[in-house]
């Protein structure tokens, strides 16, 4: 398809205009979590649409189970961010024409998106460390690992070698650099992948997500202490000892 041809010729580096991506002077914590929540909202919408009966792409039972688990993990990330005050910048998205026509095209486009997500969370990990917010840095690393798993699996769905890297690509130095890269997904304007669908797709409801996920369930939650209640972003982060003590308290609230 023309979409696959564009993906193979342009390559990830120029896929959505990465070379012209520009970051804000200094990302604030609120900037970072807002952008992350937007990315997670897109991922939820993307995986949910792939699982609909109207989608042309045909997936094996194993691939479908992965997509359902991927949907749930992106939802868990989104819920965690929102619970900490994140506000997604967009909840309606556009897709390149042909994205859902077959498994190869879907896997190829998704691998591009997941590379963006991994790169953004690596940048967030670094930025939070510079801000002396170690718990947030650790959580960002936890999410980056899961997005990396998604990347390998969607590459496999596309018929590509899944484990093709020794280190995740550090494609961004600041999270805000991801915004212009994926702007066609947000505004529907033609990008390096060609024409975008003219009809936008809304973030699905919790009920729609549950229905699409079926009987698949996540068996592993974020492990303590990094998913315990975090002090307000404006306050100094708790020490590792304090976080560990909180994790040992039965009344401690756990995030997804």
mmCIF file of C-alpha atoms in Angstrom, residues 40 43-44 46-48 51 63-77 114 146-147 149-150 153-154 209 213 216-218:
data_model
loop_
_atom_site.group_PDB
_atom_site.id
_atom_site.type_symbol
_atom_site.label_atom_id
_atom_site.label_comp_id
_atom_site.label_asym_id
_atom_site.label_seq_id
_atom_site.Cartn_x
_atom_site.Cartn_y
_atom_site.Cartn_z
ATOM 1 C CA UNK A 40 -2.081 7.365 26.226
ATOM 2 C CA UNK A 43 -3.018 4.649 22.229
ATOM 3 C CA UNK A 44 -6.310 3.637 23.854
ATOM 4 C CA UNK A 46 -5.835 3.193 18.442
ATOM 5 C CA UNK A 47 -5.951 -0.248 20.071
ATOM 6 C CA UNK A 48 -9.686 -0.025 20.689
ATOM 7 C CA UNK A 51 -10.305 -4.594 18.019
ATOM 8 C CA UNK A 63 -2.356 -11.153 18.427
ATOM 9 C CA UNK A 64 -5.881 -10.191 19.456
ATOM 10 C CA UNK A 65 -5.131 -11.145 23.071
ATOM 11 C CA UNK A 66 -2.031 -8.940 22.962
ATOM 12 C CA UNK A 67 -4.032 -6.019 21.568
ATOM 13 C CA UNK A 68 -6.583 -6.437 24.354
ATOM 14 C CA UNK A 69 -3.849 -6.492 27.007
ATOM 15 C CA UNK A 70 -2.172 -3.515 25.323
ATOM 16 C CA UNK A 71 -5.466 -1.630 25.443
ATOM 17 C CA UNK A 72 -5.786 -2.283 29.167
ATOM 18 C CA UNK A 73 -2.215 -1.288 29.961
ATOM 19 C CA UNK A 74 -2.573 1.995 28.062
ATOM 20 C CA UNK A 75 -5.796 2.620 29.992
ATOM 21 C CA UNK A 76 -3.955 1.934 33.273
ATOM 22 C CA UNK A 77 -1.271 4.459 32.293
ATOM 23 C CA UNK A 114 5.160 3.081 20.078
ATOM 24 C CA UNK A 146 5.817 -1.644 28.850
ATOM 25 C CA UNK A 147 5.679 0.568 25.762
ATOM 26 C CA UNK A 149 7.053 -4.535 24.966
ATOM 27 C CA UNK A 150 4.230 -3.165 22.835
ATOM 28 C CA UNK A 153 4.902 -7.210 19.658
ATOM 29 C CA UNK A 154 3.461 -4.882 17.022
ATOM 30 C CA UNK A 209 -12.852 -0.333 26.624
ATOM 31 C CA UNK A 213 -10.867 -6.112 26.274
ATOM 32 C CA UNK A 216 -8.240 -10.621 29.000
ATOM 33 C CA UNK A 217 -7.012 -9.084 32.239
ATOM 34 C CA UNK A 218 -3.719 -7.614 33.377
#
